[in-house]
């Protein structure tokens, strides 16, 4: 497998890159140095810890699924509505499971990553083949458009976005139906898709098309069985569950790069790390350690906290909790209202800077 030139030789967690990508400019990323012995320990993958994360998350999904079903039988309608919404909150984090399993780092046994990424992608109605191609470029060229168009700054999140996209998202459902239908027919549109899946590259396009068809067929099958059996709640908790209750996931995911610097080869100023409660970290697949994840993408999610402890001396101040993060982001966005070109550059430790390391 070809190692991306912007990653060190041991960072082989991302899929193979196309010839077109290999011709793009190489970015000399700054990474905090970690002693090799400690680095070897945080790179270690474990089937046991991978199962705790992957099956534990599925157990939480099953718990909210069952609670919603039982509440429909034994509890008032408003209680059922609450459990359904709680279930949607959990489902929204399937995206993070797809992300981590797609890196191939969760399980030591390779086929387990491959198997569970498909389970998670189906339950979350995610085309993981499409996402994987986009995300490998995001890691390689983080916030360096046009090579990274997965995240483009400036971004802005306001209360209306949270209400429209974080409570019930009918427009997102319709967009998913249309987008999946378009991909299942082999139609790739827009600059980003044309870059990732250029015309004539059937090898790159074929897995995306296949999975789009599998999503359509699988969820259509759920709908048909539910209608035939009169199980109205089943599609609500499966097919439609990714389209409501996503507010918490949105608040978590938006912290990753919002308001920070683009076109900078230092992950400490283009990505954001924060600490949080163990439950939220588990649901979020430890992606609150986002600087660490970008610096060393091959480190399994369940070892990112340890990596954080090893390099925190070289990191910007780490907010604790979502509230602290969003206080910071709110201040950045208020300043950007007056100056749209403003980007927040976090303060870095005075003793170690990227330029000092490069010059050394």
mmCIF file of C-alpha atoms in Angstrom:
data_model
loop_
_atom_site.group_PDB
_atom_site.id
_atom_site.type_symbol
_atom_site.label_atom_id
_atom_site.label_comp_id
_atom_site.label_asym_id
_atom_site.label_seq_id
_atom_site.Cartn_x
_atom_site.Cartn_y
_atom_site.Cartn_z
ATOM 1 C CA UNK A 1 0.000 0.000 0.000
ATOM 2 C CA UNK A 2 1.247 3.468 -0.860
ATOM 3 C CA UNK A 3 1.903 5.709 2.119
ATOM 4 C CA UNK A 4 0.700 9.309 1.660
ATOM 5 C CA UNK A 5 3.763 11.549 1.383
ATOM 6 C CA UNK A 6 2.428 14.001 3.975
ATOM 7 C CA UNK A 7 2.319 11.262 6.612
ATOM 8 C CA UNK A 8 5.326 9.568 8.224
ATOM 9 C CA UNK A 9 6.154 6.024 7.067
ATOM 10 C CA UNK A 10 4.278 4.361 9.951
ATOM 11 C CA UNK A 11 1.015 6.214 9.202
ATOM 12 C CA UNK A 12 -0.526 3.564 6.933
ATOM 13 C CA UNK A 13 -4.094 3.681 8.198
ATOM 14 C CA UNK A 14 -5.654 5.494 5.252
ATOM 15 C CA UNK A 15 -6.603 3.722 2.004
ATOM 16 C CA UNK A 16 -4.538 3.715 -1.171
ATOM 17 C CA UNK A 17 -4.268 7.026 -2.970
ATOM 18 C CA UNK A 18 -4.807 7.628 -6.674
ATOM 19 C CA UNK A 19 -2.129 8.787 -9.093
ATOM 20 C CA UNK A 20 -3.772 12.218 -9.285
ATOM 21 C CA UNK A 21 -3.504 12.698 -5.526
ATOM 22 C CA UNK A 22 0.146 11.675 -5.462
ATOM 23 C CA UNK A 23 0.958 14.496 -7.881
ATOM 24 C CA UNK A 24 -0.472 17.141 -5.525
ATOM 25 C CA UNK A 25 1.927 19.285 -3.455
ATOM 26 C CA UNK A 26 3.413 17.727 -0.336
ATOM 27 C CA UNK A 27 2.680 19.576 2.915
ATOM 28 C CA UNK A 28 5.410 19.391 5.542
ATOM 29 C CA UNK A 29 3.212 18.998 8.614
ATOM 30 C CA UNK A 30 4.419 19.844 12.081
ATOM 31 C CA UNK A 31 4.081 16.959 14.535
ATOM 32 C CA UNK A 32 5.058 16.955 18.191
ATOM 33 C CA UNK A 33 7.902 14.533 18.706
ATOM 34 C CA UNK A 34 7.156 11.548 20.933
ATOM 35 C CA UNK A 35 9.774 9.034 22.132
ATOM 36 C CA UNK A 36 9.614 5.905 19.988
ATOM 37 C CA UNK A 37 8.811 3.592 22.895
ATOM 38 C CA UNK A 38 5.775 5.637 23.926
ATOM 39 C CA UNK A 39 4.738 6.105 20.310
ATOM 40 C CA UNK A 40 4.818 2.365 19.713
ATOM 41 C CA UNK A 41 2.494 1.866 22.681
ATOM 42 C CA UNK A 42 -0.119 4.346 21.458
ATOM 43 C CA UNK A 43 -0.056 2.886 17.950
ATOM 44 C CA UNK A 44 -0.937 -0.585 19.275
ATOM 45 C CA UNK A 45 -4.314 -1.880 18.097
ATOM 46 C CA UNK A 46 -6.410 -4.241 20.174
ATOM 47 C CA UNK A 47 -9.308 -6.461 19.165
ATOM 48 C CA UNK A 48 -10.525 -6.394 22.769
ATOM 49 C CA UNK A 49 -10.541 -2.595 23.079
ATOM 50 C CA UNK A 50 -11.927 -2.336 19.561
ATOM 51 C CA UNK A 51 -14.797 -4.622 20.555
ATOM 52 C CA UNK A 52 -15.451 -2.599 23.713
ATOM 53 C CA UNK A 53 -15.801 0.559 21.625
ATOM 54 C CA UNK A 54 -17.641 -0.912 18.635
ATOM 55 C CA UNK A 55 -19.943 -3.396 20.372
ATOM 56 C CA UNK A 56 -20.407 -1.076 23.341
ATOM 57 C CA UNK A 57 -21.690 1.640 21.037
ATOM 58 C CA UNK A 58 -24.006 -0.837 19.318
ATOM 59 C CA UNK A 59 -25.249 -1.882 22.773
ATOM 60 C CA UNK A 60 -26.191 1.732 23.533
ATOM 61 C CA UNK A 61 -27.946 1.894 20.146
ATOM 62 C CA UNK A 62 -29.803 -1.322 20.996
ATOM 63 C CA UNK A 63 -30.764 0.030 24.415
ATOM 64 C CA UNK A 64 -32.352 3.209 23.030
ATOM 65 C CA UNK A 65 -33.966 1.175 20.219
ATOM 66 C CA UNK A 66 -35.535 -1.219 22.730
ATOM 67 C CA UNK A 67 -36.569 1.607 25.074
ATOM 68 C CA UNK A 68 -38.440 3.322 22.232
ATOM 69 C CA UNK A 69 -40.195 0.079 21.259
ATOM 70 C CA UNK A 70 -41.244 -0.719 24.833
ATOM 71 C CA UNK A 71 -42.353 2.835 25.517
ATOM 72 C CA UNK A 72 -44.719 2.603 22.528
ATOM 73 C CA UNK A 73 -46.399 -0.339 24.264
ATOM 74 C CA UNK A 74 -46.396 0.734 27.888
ATOM 75 C CA UNK A 75 -45.915 4.503 28.108
ATOM 76 C CA UNK A 76 -47.701 7.666 26.894
ATOM 77 C CA UNK A 77 -46.989 8.965 23.393
ATOM 78 C CA UNK A 78 -44.856 11.843 24.634
ATOM 79 C CA UNK A 79 -42.557 9.420 26.473
ATOM 80 C CA UNK A 80 -42.205 7.402 23.257
ATOM 81 C CA UNK A 81 -41.386 10.586 21.371
ATOM 82 C CA UNK A 82 -38.651 11.351 23.913
ATOM 83 C CA UNK A 83 -37.093 7.897 23.583
ATOM 84 C CA UNK A 84 -37.246 8.127 19.783
ATOM 85 C CA UNK A 85 -35.415 11.457 19.913
ATOM 86 C CA UNK A 86 -32.822 9.994 22.304
ATOM 87 C CA UNK A 87 -32.307 7.140 19.852
ATOM 88 C CA UNK A 88 -31.684 9.647 17.061
ATOM 89 C CA UNK A 89 -29.067 11.376 19.214
ATOM 90 C CA UNK A 90 -27.164 8.088 19.464
ATOM 91 C CA UNK A 91 -27.585 7.239 15.767
ATOM 92 C CA UNK A 92 -26.053 10.557 14.708
ATOM 93 C CA UNK A 93 -22.716 9.365 16.120
ATOM 94 C CA UNK A 94 -22.617 6.413 13.690
ATOM 95 C CA UNK A 95 -20.733 8.815 11.437
ATOM 96 C CA UNK A 96 -17.840 8.832 13.899
ATOM 97 C CA UNK A 97 -17.852 5.046 13.997
ATOM 98 C CA UNK A 98 -17.672 4.932 10.194
ATOM 99 C CA UNK A 99 -14.834 7.440 10.350
ATOM 100 C CA UNK A 100 -12.748 5.465 12.844
ATOM 101 C CA UNK A 101 -13.447 2.013 11.422
ATOM 102 C CA UNK A 102 -12.658 3.427 7.975
ATOM 103 C CA UNK A 103 -9.197 4.350 9.217
ATOM 104 C CA UNK A 104 -8.698 0.639 9.903
ATOM 105 C CA UNK A 105 -7.319 1.303 13.381
ATOM 106 C CA UNK A 106 -10.106 0.166 15.716
ATOM 107 C CA UNK A 107 -9.470 -3.582 15.481
ATOM 108 C CA UNK A 108 -6.138 -5.309 15.092
ATOM 109 C CA UNK A 109 -7.829 -7.910 12.875
ATOM 110 C CA UNK A 110 -8.374 -6.170 9.558
ATOM 111 C CA UNK A 111 -11.597 -7.864 8.469
ATOM 112 C CA UNK A 112 -13.340 -6.753 11.661
ATOM 113 C CA UNK A 113 -12.790 -3.116 10.665
ATOM 114 C CA UNK A 114 -14.116 -3.882 7.190
ATOM 115 C CA UNK A 115 -17.166 -5.744 8.494
ATOM 116 C CA UNK A 116 -18.234 -3.231 11.126
ATOM 117 C CA UNK A 117 -17.688 -0.176 8.927
ATOM 118 C CA UNK A 118 -20.405 -1.614 6.681
ATOM 119 C CA UNK A 119 -22.733 -2.292 9.612
ATOM 120 C CA UNK A 120 -22.309 1.246 10.883
ATOM 121 C CA UNK A 121 -22.572 2.768 7.402
ATOM 122 C CA UNK A 122 -25.840 0.960 6.732
ATOM 123 C CA UNK A 123 -27.439 1.884 10.065
ATOM 124 C CA UNK A 124 -26.303 5.496 9.639
ATOM 125 C CA UNK A 125 -27.286 5.658 5.946
ATOM 126 C CA UNK A 126 -23.709 6.646 5.046
ATOM 127 C CA UNK A 127 -21.880 5.941 1.814
ATOM 128 C CA UNK A 128 -18.602 5.017 3.456
ATOM 129 C CA UNK A 129 -16.886 4.470 0.097
ATOM 130 C CA UNK A 130 -17.611 8.067 -0.882
ATOM 131 C CA UNK A 131 -16.661 9.404 2.546
ATOM 132 C CA UNK A 132 -13.420 7.410 2.639
ATOM 133 C CA UNK A 133 -12.094 9.009 -0.516
ATOM 134 C CA UNK A 134 -13.008 12.477 0.725
ATOM 135 C CA UNK A 135 -11.594 11.891 4.170
ATOM 136 C CA UNK A 136 -8.222 10.603 3.061
ATOM 137 C CA UNK A 137 -7.755 13.917 1.240
ATOM 138 C CA UNK A 138 -8.955 15.836 4.284
ATOM 139 C CA UNK A 139 -6.200 14.225 6.356
ATOM 140 C CA UNK A 140 -3.561 14.719 3.759
ATOM 141 C CA UNK A 141 -4.375 18.333 2.931
ATOM 142 C CA UNK A 142 -6.248 19.477 6.044
ATOM 143 C CA UNK A 143 -7.800 22.901 5.354
ATOM 144 C CA UNK A 144 -5.687 23.426 2.239
ATOM 145 C CA UNK A 145 -8.246 23.990 -0.534
ATOM 146 C CA UNK A 146 -8.657 22.999 -3.293
ATOM 147 C CA UNK A 147 -6.950 19.749 -2.256
ATOM 148 C CA UNK A 148 -9.210 19.529 0.813
ATOM 149 C CA UNK A 149 -12.823 20.479 0.162
ATOM 150 C CA UNK A 150 -14.298 18.268 2.884
ATOM 151 C CA UNK A 151 -13.849 21.176 5.320
ATOM 152 C CA UNK A 152 -13.679 24.696 3.915
ATOM 153 C CA UNK A 153 -13.311 27.809 6.054
ATOM 154 C CA UNK A 154 -14.876 30.130 6.975
ATOM 155 C CA UNK A 155 -17.745 28.139 8.467
ATOM 156 C CA UNK A 156 -20.533 29.515 10.593
ATOM 157 C CA UNK A 157 -23.010 27.776 12.877
ATOM 158 C CA UNK A 158 -25.949 29.733 14.291
ATOM 159 C CA UNK A 159 -28.979 28.789 16.362
ATOM 160 C CA UNK A 160 -31.098 28.349 13.244
ATOM 161 C CA UNK A 161 -28.683 25.690 11.962
ATOM 162 C CA UNK A 162 -28.997 23.819 15.234
ATOM 163 C CA UNK A 163 -32.793 23.902 15.052
ATOM 164 C CA UNK A 164 -32.994 23.004 11.368
ATOM 165 C CA UNK A 165 -30.265 20.369 11.280
ATOM 166 C CA UNK A 166 -30.111 19.175 14.866
ATOM 167 C CA UNK A 167 -33.753 18.468 15.715
ATOM 168 C CA UNK A 168 -35.630 17.111 12.679
ATOM 169 C CA UNK A 169 -34.017 17.216 9.234
ATOM 170 C CA UNK A 170 -36.553 16.487 6.451
ATOM 171 C CA UNK A 171 -34.408 18.388 3.926
ATOM 172 C CA UNK A 172 -31.437 16.197 4.872
ATOM 173 C CA UNK A 173 -33.566 13.080 4.371
ATOM 174 C CA UNK A 174 -34.686 14.277 0.958
ATOM 175 C CA UNK A 175 -31.120 15.197 0.060
ATOM 176 C CA UNK A 176 -29.917 11.748 1.138
ATOM 177 C CA UNK A 177 -32.598 10.021 -0.956
ATOM 178 C CA UNK A 178 -31.748 12.097 -4.009
ATOM 179 C CA UNK A 179 -27.992 11.827 -3.510
ATOM 180 C CA UNK A 180 -28.060 8.074 -3.007
ATOM 181 C CA UNK A 181 -30.259 7.652 -6.089
ATOM 182 C CA UNK A 182 -27.893 9.820 -8.128
ATOM 183 C CA UNK A 183 -24.812 7.858 -7.042
ATOM 184 C CA UNK A 184 -26.555 4.528 -7.569
ATOM 185 C CA UNK A 185 -27.052 5.619 -11.190
ATOM 186 C CA UNK A 186 -23.363 6.486 -11.491
ATOM 187 C CA UNK A 187 -23.812 10.271 -11.630
ATOM 188 C CA UNK A 188 -21.016 12.201 -9.907
ATOM 189 C CA UNK A 189 -21.527 15.951 -9.685
ATOM 190 C CA UNK A 190 -19.715 19.016 -8.385
ATOM 191 C CA UNK A 191 -16.046 19.960 -8.167
ATOM 192 C CA UNK A 192 -15.266 17.755 -5.161
ATOM 193 C CA UNK A 193 -16.849 14.578 -6.535
ATOM 194 C CA UNK A 194 -15.286 15.144 -9.950
ATOM 195 C CA UNK A 195 -11.906 15.505 -8.239
ATOM 196 C CA UNK A 196 -12.319 12.368 -6.152
ATOM 197 C CA UNK A 197 -13.997 10.268 -8.842
ATOM 198 C CA UNK A 198 -12.891 11.631 -12.222
ATOM 199 C CA UNK A 199 -14.693 10.705 -15.418
ATOM 200 C CA UNK A 200 -13.498 7.352 -16.700
ATOM 201 C CA UNK A 201 -12.073 6.135 -13.382
ATOM 202 C CA UNK A 202 -14.428 3.178 -13.010
ATOM 203 C CA UNK A 203 -12.226 1.532 -10.378
ATOM 204 C CA UNK A 204 -12.773 4.470 -8.031
ATOM 205 C CA UNK A 205 -16.449 4.939 -8.890
ATOM 206 C CA UNK A 206 -17.617 1.318 -8.753
ATOM 207 C CA UNK A 207 -17.542 0.809 -4.927
ATOM 208 C CA UNK A 208 -19.452 4.066 -4.385
ATOM 209 C CA UNK A 209 -22.143 3.023 -6.854
ATOM 210 C CA UNK A 210 -22.412 -0.475 -5.357
ATOM 211 C CA UNK A 211 -22.830 0.809 -1.817
ATOM 212 C CA UNK A 212 -25.389 3.429 -2.871
ATOM 213 C CA UNK A 213 -27.454 0.628 -4.397
ATOM 214 C CA UNK A 214 -27.045 -1.509 -1.283
ATOM 215 C CA UNK A 215 -28.280 1.358 0.907
ATOM 216 C CA UNK A 216 -31.291 1.890 -1.319
ATOM 217 C CA UNK A 217 -32.174 -1.783 -1.513
ATOM 218 C CA UNK A 218 -31.687 -2.406 2.209
ATOM 219 C CA UNK A 219 -33.723 0.542 3.458
ATOM 220 C CA UNK A 220 -36.417 -0.025 0.848
ATOM 221 C CA UNK A 221 -36.634 -3.608 2.117
ATOM 222 C CA UNK A 222 -37.098 -2.346 5.693
ATOM 223 C CA UNK A 223 -39.907 -0.043 4.540
ATOM 224 C CA UNK A 224 -41.693 -2.780 2.592
ATOM 225 C CA UNK A 225 -41.504 -5.272 5.467
ATOM 226 C CA UNK A 226 -42.672 -2.621 7.933
ATOM 227 C CA UNK A 227 -45.666 -1.722 5.795
ATOM 228 C CA UNK A 228 -46.582 -5.374 5.249
ATOM 229 C CA UNK A 229 -46.334 -6.182 8.976
ATOM 230 C CA UNK A 230 -47.738 -2.921 10.298
ATOM 231 C CA UNK A 231 -44.519 -2.154 12.199
ATOM 232 C CA UNK A 232 -44.680 1.634 11.903
ATOM 233 C CA UNK A 233 -41.967 2.206 14.495
ATOM 234 C CA UNK A 234 -39.331 0.006 12.832
ATOM 235 C CA UNK A 235 -38.441 2.391 9.952
ATOM 236 C CA UNK A 236 -38.611 5.347 12.353
ATOM 237 C CA UNK A 237 -35.874 3.712 14.443
ATOM 238 C CA UNK A 238 -33.798 2.482 11.487
ATOM 239 C CA UNK A 239 -34.243 4.103 8.076
ATOM 240 C CA UNK A 240 -35.286 7.535 9.352
ATOM 241 C CA UNK A 241 -33.240 7.633 12.567
ATOM 242 C CA UNK A 242 -30.222 9.476 11.075
ATOM 243 C CA UNK A 243 -32.485 12.435 10.305
ATOM 244 C CA UNK A 244 -33.524 13.591 13.749
ATOM 245 C CA UNK A 245 -31.871 14.242 17.110
ATOM 246 C CA UNK A 246 -28.463 15.203 15.708
ATOM 247 C CA UNK A 247 -27.949 18.348 17.784
ATOM 248 C CA UNK A 248 -25.337 16.905 20.143
ATOM 249 C CA UNK A 249 -23.331 15.360 17.335
ATOM 250 C CA UNK A 250 -23.464 18.665 15.462
ATOM 251 C CA UNK A 251 -22.154 20.575 18.475
ATOM 252 C CA UNK A 252 -19.302 18.061 18.842
ATOM 253 C CA UNK A 253 -18.287 17.759 15.197
ATOM 254 C CA UNK A 254 -18.423 21.488 14.469
ATOM 255 C CA UNK A 255 -15.720 22.157 17.069
ATOM 256 C CA UNK A 256 -13.094 20.285 15.052
ATOM 257 C CA UNK A 257 -11.993 23.159 12.784
ATOM 258 C CA UNK A 258 -14.528 25.972 13.152
ATOM 259 C CA UNK A 259 -12.953 29.431 13.331
ATOM 260 C CA UNK A 260 -9.373 28.160 13.104
ATOM 261 C CA UNK A 261 -6.663 28.692 10.477
ATOM 262 C CA UNK A 262 -6.544 27.307 6.978
ATOM 263 C CA UNK A 263 -3.452 27.050 4.757
ATOM 264 C CA UNK A 264 -1.284 26.348 7.794
ATOM 265 C CA UNK A 265 0.927 23.235 8.141
ATOM 266 C CA UNK A 266 0.398 23.020 11.910
ATOM 267 C CA UNK A 267 -2.465 20.870 13.181
ATOM 268 C CA UNK A 268 -2.369 22.776 16.471
ATOM 269 C CA UNK A 269 -3.799 25.857 14.778
ATOM 270 C CA UNK A 270 -6.197 24.239 12.277
ATOM 271 C CA UNK A 271 -7.769 21.637 14.591
ATOM 272 C CA UNK A 272 -9.253 21.828 18.075
ATOM 273 C CA UNK A 273 -8.918 19.459 21.037
ATOM 274 C CA UNK A 274 -11.158 19.534 24.079
ATOM 275 C CA UNK A 275 -11.725 17.215 27.014
ATOM 276 C CA UNK A 276 -15.149 15.953 28.033
ATOM 277 C CA UNK A 277 -17.014 13.391 30.109
ATOM 278 C CA UNK A 278 -16.240 9.679 29.538
ATOM 279 C CA UNK A 279 -19.757 9.032 28.154
ATOM 280 C CA UNK A 280 -19.592 11.819 25.588
ATOM 281 C CA UNK A 281 -16.055 10.809 24.628
ATOM 282 C CA UNK A 282 -17.271 7.237 24.094
ATOM 283 C CA UNK A 283 -20.224 8.309 21.941
ATOM 284 C CA UNK A 284 -17.963 10.667 20.004
ATOM 285 C CA UNK A 285 -15.330 7.962 19.488
ATOM 286 C CA UNK A 286 -12.770 10.196 21.256
ATOM 287 C CA UNK A 287 -12.718 12.658 18.359
ATOM 288 C CA UNK A 288 -12.598 15.462 20.904
ATOM 289 C CA UNK A 289 -8.826 14.768 20.732
ATOM 290 C CA UNK A 290 -8.791 16.152 17.229
ATOM 291 C CA UNK A 291 -5.326 17.673 17.073
ATOM 292 C CA UNK A 292 -3.914 14.343 18.210
ATOM 293 C CA UNK A 293 -5.999 12.467 15.634
ATOM 294 C CA UNK A 294 -4.702 14.621 12.793
ATOM 295 C CA UNK A 295 -1.099 14.551 13.981
ATOM 296 C CA UNK A 296 -1.069 10.753 14.188
ATOM 297 C CA UNK A 297 -4.012 9.346 12.255
ATOM 298 C CA UNK A 298 -2.956 5.721 12.792
ATOM 299 C CA UNK A 299 -3.446 5.916 16.567
ATOM 300 C CA UNK A 300 -6.623 4.038 17.604
ATOM 301 C CA UNK A 301 -9.360 6.218 19.066
ATOM 302 C CA UNK A 302 -9.144 4.480 22.453
ATOM 303 C CA UNK A 303 -5.470 5.524 22.805
ATOM 304 C CA UNK A 304 -5.892 9.197 21.896
ATOM 305 C CA UNK A 305 -6.280 10.245 25.545
ATOM 306 C CA UNK A 306 -2.877 8.699 26.260
ATOM 307 C CA UNK A 307 -1.376 10.449 23.245
ATOM 308 C CA UNK A 308 -2.882 13.703 24.523
ATOM 309 C CA UNK A 309 -1.092 13.264 27.850
ATOM 310 C CA UNK A 310 2.191 12.662 26.017
ATOM 311 C CA UNK A 311 2.032 15.824 23.894
ATOM 312 C CA UNK A 312 -0.148 18.257 25.854
ATOM 313 C CA UNK A 313 2.947 20.258 26.839
ATOM 314 C CA UNK A 314 3.162 21.250 23.163
ATOM 315 C CA UNK A 315 -0.538 21.976 22.586
ATOM 316 C CA UNK A 316 -2.650 25.122 22.874
ATOM 317 C CA UNK A 317 -4.794 25.486 26.030
ATOM 318 C CA UNK A 318 -7.341 22.655 26.064
ATOM 319 C CA UNK A 319 -10.941 23.651 26.882
ATOM 320 C CA UNK A 320 -12.891 21.276 29.112
ATOM 321 C CA UNK A 321 -16.380 20.504 27.876
ATOM 322 C CA UNK A 322 -18.530 21.652 24.991
ATOM 323 C CA UNK A 323 -19.638 24.798 26.797
ATOM 324 C CA UNK A 324 -16.068 26.072 27.058
ATOM 325 C CA UNK A 325 -15.476 25.231 23.385
ATOM 326 C CA UNK A 326 -18.532 27.108 22.252
ATOM 327 C CA UNK A 327 -17.718 30.120 24.381
ATOM 328 C CA UNK A 328 -14.438 30.318 22.462
ATOM 329 C CA UNK A 329 -16.149 29.739 19.101
ATOM 330 C CA UNK A 330 -18.835 32.332 19.863
ATOM 331 C CA UNK A 331 -16.144 34.925 20.513
ATOM 332 C CA UNK A 332 -14.411 34.017 17.236
ATOM 333 C CA UNK A 333 -17.647 34.246 15.248
ATOM 334 C CA UNK A 334 -18.539 37.606 16.772
ATOM 335 C CA UNK A 335 -15.172 38.954 15.661
ATOM 336 C CA UNK A 336 -15.643 37.423 12.203
ATOM 337 C CA UNK A 337 -18.899 39.356 11.833
ATOM 338 C CA UNK A 338 -16.826 42.551 11.898
ATOM 339 C CA UNK A 339 -13.861 41.058 10.041
ATOM 340 C CA UNK A 340 -14.834 38.110 7.765
ATOM 341 C CA UNK A 341 -11.145 37.403 7.046
ATOM 342 C CA UNK A 342 -10.298 36.884 10.728
ATOM 343 C CA UNK A 343 -9.121 33.430 11.812
ATOM 344 C CA UNK A 344 -8.300 32.516 15.363
ATOM 345 C CA UNK A 345 -4.736 31.325 15.913
ATOM 346 C CA UNK A 346 -4.531 29.538 19.288
ATOM 347 C CA UNK A 347 -1.610 30.465 21.532
ATOM 348 C CA UNK A 348 1.162 27.892 21.319
ATOM 349 C CA UNK A 349 3.710 27.031 24.017
ATOM 350 C CA UNK A 350 6.556 29.543 23.899
ATOM 351 C CA UNK A 351 9.222 26.885 24.397
ATOM 352 C CA UNK A 352 8.426 24.835 21.318
ATOM 353 C CA UNK A 353 7.127 26.268 18.051
ATOM 354 C CA UNK A 354 6.783 24.767 14.629
ATOM 355 C CA UNK A 355 9.351 27.152 13.165
ATOM 356 C CA UNK A 356 11.872 26.343 15.912
ATOM 357 C CA UNK A 357 11.537 22.629 15.277
ATOM 358 C CA UNK A 358 11.829 23.072 11.512
ATOM 359 C CA UNK A 359 14.901 25.273 11.822
ATOM 360 C CA UNK A 360 16.463 22.757 14.186
#
